[in-house]
Amino acid sequence: MEKTKIMDDTEIRISGIEALSKALGPATALRFLTLLHREP
């Protein structure tokens, strides 16, 4: 039985950005993150 590794905040951020970049492409991923950052 394998132990599930708990990811810290930095690992989650990196994995999320990598997944977005892979799915959307780097330019669109950056645009998406910018849109989220602007939301109130």
C-alpha atoms as an extended CHARMM CRD file, in Angstrom:
* protein
*
        40  EXT
         1         1  MET       CA              0.0000000000        0.0000000000        0.0000000000  PROA      1               0.0000000000
         2         2  GLU       CA              1.4700000000        3.3370000000       -1.0900000000  PROA      2               0.0000000000
         3         3  LYS       CA              1.3200000000        6.4420000000        1.0360000000  PROA      3               0.0000000000
         4         4  THR       CA             -0.3130000000        9.3680000000       -0.6850000000  PROA      4               0.0000000000
         5         5  LYS       CA              2.0300000000       12.3260000000       -0.7580000000  PROA      5               0.0000000000
         6         6  ILE       CA              0.4370000000       15.5280000000        0.4340000000  PROA      6               0.0000000000
         7         7  MET       CA              1.4110000000       18.4050000000       -1.8070000000  PROA      7               0.0000000000
         8         8  ASP       CA              2.3800000000       21.7370000000       -0.3080000000  PROA      8               0.0000000000
         9         9  ASP       CA              1.0700000000       25.0300000000       -1.7040000000  PROA      9               0.0000000000
        10        10  THR       CA              4.0460000000       25.5840000000       -4.0020000000  PROA      10              0.0000000000
        11        11  GLU       CA              3.7440000000       22.1110000000       -5.5370000000  PROA      11              0.0000000000
        12        12  ILE       CA              0.0220000000       22.6610000000       -6.1210000000  PROA      12              0.0000000000
        13        13  ARG       CA              0.6780000000       26.0020000000       -7.8240000000  PROA      13              0.0000000000
        14        14  ILE       CA              3.3790000000       24.5390000000      -10.0620000000  PROA      14              0.0000000000
        15        15  SER       CA              1.2820000000       21.4970000000      -11.0080000000  PROA      15              0.0000000000
        16        16  GLY       CA             -1.7280000000       23.6770000000      -11.7410000000  PROA      16              0.0000000000
        17        17  ILE       CA              0.2130000000       26.0850000000      -13.9330000000  PROA      17              0.0000000000
        18        18  GLU       CA              1.8400000000       23.1780000000      -15.7840000000  PROA      18              0.0000000000
        19        19  ALA       CA             -1.5750000000       21.5740000000      -16.3750000000  PROA      19              0.0000000000
        20        20  LEU       CA             -3.0490000000       24.8470000000      -17.6370000000  PROA      20              0.0000000000
        21        21  SER       CA             -0.0760000000       25.4440000000      -19.8950000000  PROA      21              0.0000000000
        22        22  LYS       CA             -0.3070000000       21.9270000000      -21.3210000000  PROA      22              0.0000000000
        23        23  ALA       CA             -4.0730000000       22.1650000000      -21.8770000000  PROA      23              0.0000000000
        24        24  LEU       CA             -4.2760000000       25.7400000000      -23.1530000000  PROA      24              0.0000000000
        25        25  GLY       CA             -0.7900000000       26.6310000000      -24.3010000000  PROA      25              0.0000000000
        26        26  PRO       CA              1.4450000000       29.0640000000      -22.4020000000  PROA      26              0.0000000000
        27        27  ALA       CA             -0.0190000000       32.3170000000      -23.7510000000  PROA      27              0.0000000000
        28        28  THR       CA             -3.6470000000       31.3450000000      -23.1230000000  PROA      28              0.0000000000
        29        29  ALA       CA             -2.8040000000       29.9160000000      -19.6960000000  PROA      29              0.0000000000
        30        30  LEU       CA             -1.2110000000       33.2350000000      -18.7230000000  PROA      30              0.0000000000
        31        31  ARG       CA             -4.2460000000       35.0990000000      -20.0380000000  PROA      31              0.0000000000
        32        32  PHE       CA             -6.5500000000       32.8190000000      -18.0210000000  PROA      32              0.0000000000
        33        33  LEU       CA             -4.5520000000       33.3890000000      -14.8240000000  PROA      33              0.0000000000
        34        34  THR       CA             -4.6070000000       37.1490000000      -15.4470000000  PROA      34              0.0000000000
        35        35  LEU       CA             -8.3880000000       37.0480000000      -15.8400000000  PROA      35              0.0000000000
        36        36  LEU       CA             -8.7460000000       35.1280000000      -12.5650000000  PROA      36              0.0000000000
        37        37  HSD       CA             -6.4630000000       37.5710000000      -10.7790000000  PROA      37              0.0000000000
        38        38  ARG       CA             -8.6150000000       40.5310000000      -11.9000000000  PROA      38              0.0000000000
        39        39  GLU       CA            -11.8800000000       39.0060000000      -10.6350000000  PROA      39              0.0000000000
        40        40  PRO       CA            -13.1190000000       40.5930000000       -7.3900000000  PROA      40              0.0000000000
